mmCIF file of C-alpha atoms in Angstrom:
data_model
loop_
_atom_site.group_PDB
_atom_site.id
_atom_site.type_symbol
_atom_site.label_atom_id
_atom_site.label_comp_id
_atom_site.label_asym_id
_atom_site.label_seq_id
_atom_site.Cartn_x
_atom_site.Cartn_y
_atom_site.Cartn_z
ATOM 1 C CA UNK Q 1 25.948 -76.096 194.592
ATOM 2 C CA UNK Q 2 26.916 -77.097 197.582
ATOM 3 C CA UNK Q 3 23.990 -79.452 198.286
ATOM 4 C CA UNK Q 4 22.652 -77.537 201.458
ATOM 5 C CA UNK Q 5 19.760 -76.159 200.639
ATOM 6 C CA UNK Q 6 17.757 -73.402 203.041
ATOM 7 C CA UNK Q 7 14.695 -71.696 202.728
ATOM 8 C CA UNK Q 8 13.578 -69.044 202.802
ATOM 9 C CA UNK Q 9 15.939 -67.367 201.001
ATOM 10 C CA UNK Q 10 14.038 -64.070 201.667
ATOM 11 C CA UNK Q 11 12.005 -63.251 205.140
ATOM 12 C CA UNK Q 12 11.012 -59.754 205.501
ATOM 13 C CA UNK Q 13 8.679 -59.538 209.187
ATOM 14 C CA UNK Q 14 7.688 -57.293 211.613
ATOM 15 C CA UNK Q 15 9.249 -56.740 215.620
ATOM 16 C CA UNK Q 16 7.761 -58.622 217.729
ATOM 17 C CA UNK Q 17 7.345 -61.297 215.704
ATOM 18 C CA UNK Q 18 8.509 -65.164 215.672
ATOM 19 C CA UNK Q 19 10.006 -67.248 212.472
ATOM 20 C CA UNK Q 20 11.387 -69.901 211.653
ATOM 21 C CA UNK Q 21 14.602 -70.904 209.779
ATOM 22 C CA UNK Q 22 15.308 -74.471 207.951
ATOM 23 C CA UNK Q 23 18.447 -76.618 206.511
ATOM 24 C CA UNK Q 24 18.373 -78.958 204.508
ATOM 25 C CA UNK Q 25 22.710 -80.446 204.696
ATOM 26 C CA UNK Q 26 24.500 -82.440 202.030
ATOM 27 C CA UNK Q 27 23.792 -86.103 202.283
ATOM 28 C CA UNK Q 28 25.828 -88.210 204.228
ATOM 29 C CA UNK Q 29 26.163 -85.092 206.793
ATOM 30 C CA UNK Q 30 25.813 -85.431 210.322
ATOM 31 C CA UNK Q 31 26.819 -81.875 211.568
ATOM 32 C CA UNK Q 32 24.798 -79.048 210.911
ATOM 33 C CA UNK Q 33 26.020 -75.354 212.133
ATOM 34 C CA UNK Q 34 24.182 -72.196 212.094
ATOM 35 C CA UNK Q 35 25.756 -69.171 211.595
ATOM 36 C CA UNK Q 36 25.382 -65.062 211.700
ATOM 37 C CA UNK Q 37 26.123 -62.530 208.450
ATOM 38 C CA UNK Q 38 25.460 -58.759 209.712
ATOM 39 C CA UNK Q 39 27.111 -55.587 208.209
ATOM 40 C CA UNK Q 40 30.812 -56.117 208.963
ATOM 41 C CA UNK Q 41 30.157 -58.554 211.916
ATOM 42 C CA UNK Q 42 31.448 -61.276 210.049
ATOM 43 C CA UNK Q 43 30.393 -65.125 210.315
ATOM 44 C CA UNK Q 44 29.010 -65.038 214.758
ATOM 45 C CA UNK Q 45 28.382 -68.822 215.358
ATOM 46 C CA UNK Q 46 25.217 -69.549 216.493
ATOM 47 C CA UNK Q 47 25.079 -73.064 217.828
ATOM 48 C CA UNK Q 48 26.174 -76.990 215.901
ATOM 49 C CA UNK Q 49 24.184 -80.291 216.249
ATOM 50 C CA UNK Q 50 25.395 -82.623 215.339
ATOM 51 C CA UNK Q 51 23.633 -86.435 214.789
ATOM 52 C CA UNK Q 52 20.769 -84.836 216.445
ATOM 53 C CA UNK Q 53 22.441 -83.313 219.354
ATOM 54 C CA UNK Q 54 23.933 -79.862 220.436
ATOM 55 C CA UNK Q 55 27.095 -79.676 220.238
ATOM 56 C CA UNK Q 56 28.286 -75.980 220.301
ATOM 57 C CA UNK Q 57 26.987 -73.012 221.927
ATOM 58 C CA UNK Q 58 28.664 -69.736 220.085
ATOM 59 C CA UNK Q 59 26.771 -66.134 220.571
ATOM 60 C CA UNK Q 60 23.211 -67.402 220.435
ATOM 61 C CA UNK Q 61 20.542 -65.593 222.646
ATOM 62 C CA UNK Q 62 17.502 -66.839 224.445
ATOM 63 C CA UNK Q 63 15.370 -66.058 222.001
ATOM 64 C CA UNK Q 64 16.287 -67.544 219.859
ATOM 65 C CA UNK Q 65 16.384 -71.453 219.749
ATOM 66 C CA UNK Q 66 17.154 -74.835 217.048
ATOM 67 C CA UNK Q 67 16.875 -78.256 216.766
ATOM 68 C CA UNK Q 68 17.698 -80.906 214.512
ATOM 69 C CA UNK Q 69 15.232 -83.638 213.693
ATOM 70 C CA UNK Q 70 16.017 -87.068 212.634
ATOM 71 C CA UNK Q 71 15.796 -87.247 208.880
ATOM 72 C CA UNK Q 72 19.140 -84.934 210.359
ATOM 73 C CA UNK Q 73 17.278 -81.692 208.631
ATOM 74 C CA UNK Q 74 17.958 -78.552 211.405
ATOM 75 C CA UNK Q 75 15.099 -75.325 212.175
ATOM 76 C CA UNK Q 76 16.649 -71.888 214.020
ATOM 77 C CA UNK Q 77 13.880 -70.827 215.543
ATOM 78 C CA UNK Q 78 14.126 -66.797 216.231
ATOM 79 C CA UNK Q 79 11.131 -65.117 218.696
ATOM 80 C CA UNK Q 80 10.799 -62.105 219.315
ATOM 81 C CA UNK Q 81 12.237 -60.319 216.661
ATOM 82 C CA UNK Q 82 14.087 -57.462 217.081
ATOM 83 C CA UNK Q 83 15.362 -54.798 214.581
ATOM 84 C CA UNK Q 84 18.708 -55.557 215.346
ATOM 85 C CA UNK Q 85 18.207 -59.270 214.647
ATOM 86 C CA UNK Q 86 17.840 -58.155 211.068
ATOM 87 C CA UNK Q 87 21.218 -60.316 209.391
ATOM 88 C CA UNK Q 88 21.007 -62.804 206.825
ATOM 89 C CA UNK Q 89 21.285 -66.485 208.581
ATOM 90 C CA UNK Q 90 23.500 -69.458 206.811
ATOM 91 C CA UNK Q 91 23.765 -73.113 207.945
ATOM 92 C CA UNK Q 92 26.299 -75.370 207.170
ATOM 93 C CA UNK Q 93 26.856 -79.021 207.150
ATOM 94 C CA UNK Q 94 30.358 -81.337 207.811
ATOM 95 C CA UNK Q 95 30.517 -84.961 207.480
ATOM 96 C CA UNK Q 96 32.339 -85.166 211.575
ATOM 97 C CA UNK Q 97 32.157 -83.491 215.088
ATOM 98 C CA UNK Q 98 35.001 -81.729 214.929
ATOM 99 C CA UNK Q 99 36.197 -81.435 211.091
ATOM 100 C CA UNK Q 100 37.011 -78.112 209.061
ATOM 101 C CA UNK Q 101 35.760 -78.124 206.215
ATOM 102 C CA UNK Q 102 32.170 -76.580 206.197
ATOM 103 C CA UNK Q 103 29.731 -76.637 204.047
ATOM 104 C CA UNK Q 104 27.645 -73.684 203.250
ATOM 105 C CA UNK Q 105 24.053 -72.437 202.386
ATOM 106 C CA UNK Q 106 23.236 -70.050 200.567
ATOM 107 C CA UNK Q 107 21.315 -68.284 203.459
ATOM 108 C CA UNK Q 108 18.356 -66.681 204.523
ATOM 109 C CA UNK Q 109 17.760 -62.618 204.502
ATOM 110 C CA UNK Q 110 15.858 -61.750 208.076
ATOM 111 C CA UNK Q 111 14.148 -58.129 207.833
ATOM 112 C CA UNK Q 112 12.838 -57.662 210.906
ATOM 113 C CA UNK Q 113 10.262 -53.572 209.723
ATOM 114 C CA UNK H 1 37.874 -69.011 223.614
ATOM 115 C CA UNK H 2 39.377 -68.375 220.303
ATOM 116 C CA UNK H 3 39.222 -64.902 217.928
ATOM 117 C CA UNK H 4 40.796 -63.756 214.845
ATOM 118 C CA UNK H 5 41.496 -61.107 213.452
ATOM 119 C CA UNK H 6 41.191 -60.491 209.774
ATOM 120 C CA UNK H 7 42.973 -57.606 208.055
ATOM 121 C CA UNK H 8 42.625 -55.018 205.655
ATOM 122 C CA UNK H 9 39.027 -54.526 206.073
ATOM 123 C CA UNK H 10 38.821 -54.073 202.716
ATOM 124 C CA UNK H 11 41.470 -53.750 199.172
ATOM 125 C CA UNK H 12 41.458 -52.284 195.893
ATOM 126 C CA UNK H 13 43.688 -53.957 193.222
ATOM 127 C CA UNK H 14 44.698 -53.402 190.052
ATOM 128 C CA UNK H 15 44.377 -56.638 188.013
ATOM 129 C CA UNK H 16 47.021 -58.555 187.387
ATOM 130 C CA UNK H 17 48.413 -57.523 190.905
ATOM 131 C CA UNK H 18 49.156 -59.387 193.857
ATOM 132 C CA UNK H 19 46.767 -59.267 196.871
ATOM 133 C CA UNK H 20 47.186 -60.102 200.515
ATOM 134 C CA UNK H 21 45.229 -60.978 203.555
ATOM 135 C CA UNK H 22 46.047 -61.084 207.008
ATOM 136 C CA UNK H 23 45.104 -63.047 210.349
ATOM 137 C CA UNK H 24 45.803 -63.024 213.235
ATOM 138 C CA UNK H 25 44.383 -66.473 216.578
ATOM 139 C CA UNK H 26 44.517 -66.475 219.858
ATOM 140 C CA UNK H 27 44.149 -69.706 220.985
ATOM 141 C CA UNK H 28 47.696 -71.766 220.548
ATOM 142 C CA UNK H 29 45.410 -75.110 220.060
ATOM 143 C CA UNK H 30 44.384 -74.190 217.415
ATOM 144 C CA UNK H 31 45.396 -76.340 214.232
ATOM 145 C CA UNK H 32 43.463 -75.665 211.246
ATOM 146 C CA UNK H 33 43.358 -72.661 208.993
ATOM 147 C CA UNK H 34 40.902 -72.724 205.712
ATOM 148 C CA UNK H 35 39.854 -69.515 204.068
ATOM 149 C CA UNK H 36 36.707 -68.872 202.680
ATOM 150 C CA UNK H 37 35.258 -66.845 199.337
ATOM 151 C CA UNK H 38 31.829 -65.408 199.895
ATOM 152 C CA UNK H 39 30.345 -64.317 196.225
ATOM 153 C CA UNK H 40 28.171 -61.910 196.043
ATOM 154 C CA UNK H 41 24.791 -63.471 197.314
ATOM 155 C CA UNK H 42 26.062 -67.343 197.706
ATOM 156 C CA UNK H 43 27.305 -68.764 201.134
ATOM 157 C CA UNK H 44 30.619 -68.968 201.674
ATOM 158 C CA UNK H 45 33.333 -71.356 199.657
ATOM 159 C CA UNK H 46 36.161 -73.122 201.266
ATOM 160 C CA UNK H 47 39.179 -71.870 198.676
ATOM 161 C CA UNK H 48 42.373 -73.422 200.224
ATOM 162 C CA UNK H 49 43.017 -74.802 204.164
ATOM 163 C CA UNK H 50 46.872 -75.261 206.072
ATOM 164 C CA UNK H 51 47.198 -77.638 209.066
ATOM 165 C CA UNK H 52 50.002 -76.457 211.781
ATOM 166 C CA UNK H 53 52.194 -78.750 210.698
ATOM 167 C CA UNK H 54 53.179 -77.125 207.327
ATOM 168 C CA UNK H 55 54.190 -73.991 206.632
ATOM 169 C CA UNK H 56 52.679 -73.167 203.008
ATOM 170 C CA UNK H 57 50.872 -73.885 200.187
ATOM 171 C CA UNK H 58 50.039 -73.328 197.810
ATOM 172 C CA UNK H 59 47.190 -73.770 194.598
ATOM 173 C CA UNK H 60 47.375 -72.297 191.614
ATOM 174 C CA UNK H 61 47.114 -69.209 191.997
ATOM 175 C CA UNK H 62 46.828 -68.448 195.573
ATOM 176 C CA UNK H 63 48.920 -69.496 198.301
ATOM 177 C CA UNK H 64 48.556 -69.313 202.411
ATOM 178 C CA UNK H 65 51.386 -69.425 204.823
ATOM 179 C CA UNK H 66 51.833 -69.984 208.525
ATOM 180 C CA UNK H 67 53.627 -68.779 210.931
ATOM 181 C CA UNK H 68 52.614 -70.427 214.776
ATOM 182 C CA UNK H 69 54.729 -68.998 216.908
ATOM 183 C CA UNK H 70 53.539 -65.661 215.548
ATOM 184 C CA UNK H 71 50.483 -66.902 215.456
ATOM 185 C CA UNK H 72 49.562 -65.939 212.733
ATOM 186 C CA UNK H 73 47.872 -66.912 208.713
ATOM 187 C CA UNK H 74 47.700 -64.893 205.517
ATOM 188 C CA UNK H 75 46.538 -65.435 202.345
ATOM 189 C CA UNK H 76 48.505 -64.488 198.825
ATOM 190 C CA UNK H 77 46.449 -64.723 195.694
ATOM 191 C CA UNK H 78 48.640 -63.635 192.441
ATOM 192 C CA UNK H 79 47.963 -62.770 189.426
ATOM 193 C CA UNK H 80 44.734 -61.647 190.633
ATOM 194 C CA UNK H 81 41.752 -61.469 188.230
ATOM 195 C CA UNK H 82 37.703 -59.496 187.827
ATOM 196 C CA UNK H 83 36.753 -62.690 189.467
ATOM 197 C CA UNK H 84 38.385 -63.155 192.553
ATOM 198 C CA UNK H 85 36.727 -59.710 193.060
ATOM 199 C CA UNK H 86 34.119 -61.524 196.835
ATOM 200 C CA UNK H 87 34.591 -61.041 200.377
ATOM 201 C CA UNK H 88 37.001 -63.160 201.450
ATOM 202 C CA UNK H 89 37.481 -64.515 205.487
ATOM 203 C CA UNK H 90 39.838 -66.431 207.764
ATOM 204 C CA UNK H 91 39.266 -69.127 210.334
ATOM 205 C CA UNK H 92 40.803 -71.061 212.671
ATOM 206 C CA UNK H 93 39.551 -74.457 213.894
ATOM 207 C CA UNK H 94 41.035 -76.053 217.410
ATOM 208 C CA UNK H 95 39.686 -77.454 220.914
ATOM 209 C CA UNK H 96 36.207 -78.943 220.705
ATOM 210 C CA UNK H 97 34.994 -75.754 219.150
ATOM 211 C CA UNK H 98 33.463 -75.215 215.862
ATOM 212 C CA UNK H 99 35.532 -72.003 213.066
ATOM 213 C CA UNK H 100 36.212 -68.764 214.440
ATOM 214 C CA UNK H 101 36.107 -66.673 211.656
ATOM 215 C CA UNK H 102 38.058 -63.046 211.153
ATOM 216 C CA UNK H 103 35.026 -60.548 209.717
ATOM 217 C CA UNK H 104 36.621 -60.552 205.846
ATOM 218 C CA UNK H 105 37.940 -58.556 202.945
ATOM 219 C CA UNK H 106 36.372 -57.743 199.992
ATOM 220 C CA UNK H 107 38.433 -57.855 197.440
ATOM 221 C CA UNK H 108 38.072 -56.078 194.535
ATOM 222 C CA UNK H 109 40.172 -56.446 191.272
ATOM 223 C CA UNK H 110 39.491 -53.144 188.860
ATOM 224 C CA UNK H 111 40.216 -54.367 185.437
#
């Protein structure tokens, strides 16, 4: 158990809809990262928050947004969903801003029909 | 930005044999190279890492080597066991960007 909690574990929705994925980081970790894992695409970095502020942005679509709340949990919002958004979405946390070791949750599997 | 290439994408070995996974990176400023193992239905977990001031690091049956000049690093697993079957990811960290991952290698250890 990494200490990172993600909900929901599975989500099935239709194209055009909006969903919210939630992540609670390990106790004491200030950084939260979101990664997308699609078939044969590895782990694509989406966005990082540190202590409530956005610190780095990767290949995150404009239809996607995220935030980190004062209690350090984070939410990833995906809107106007398309079939291609079907993927595993991982949240990870780390103690510092640029530390190497990330602790991953078990992921949220999104299926868009 | 950083780009990490990983090979092979799939690897099958007999139990007891060795497995080698190779990665290259593009950003010479990268200085930290971890390897993650992802078992079915779980998130990736760090198994070993190496920093740029070290050429090799070993932990029991796994070892990682780094060649900074050539910008490549490798994971070596000896005496493979069925529980080593998983997807392995290499990654690189440099500058102010978060970890950049390779596309993964699916390792199957055949008993």
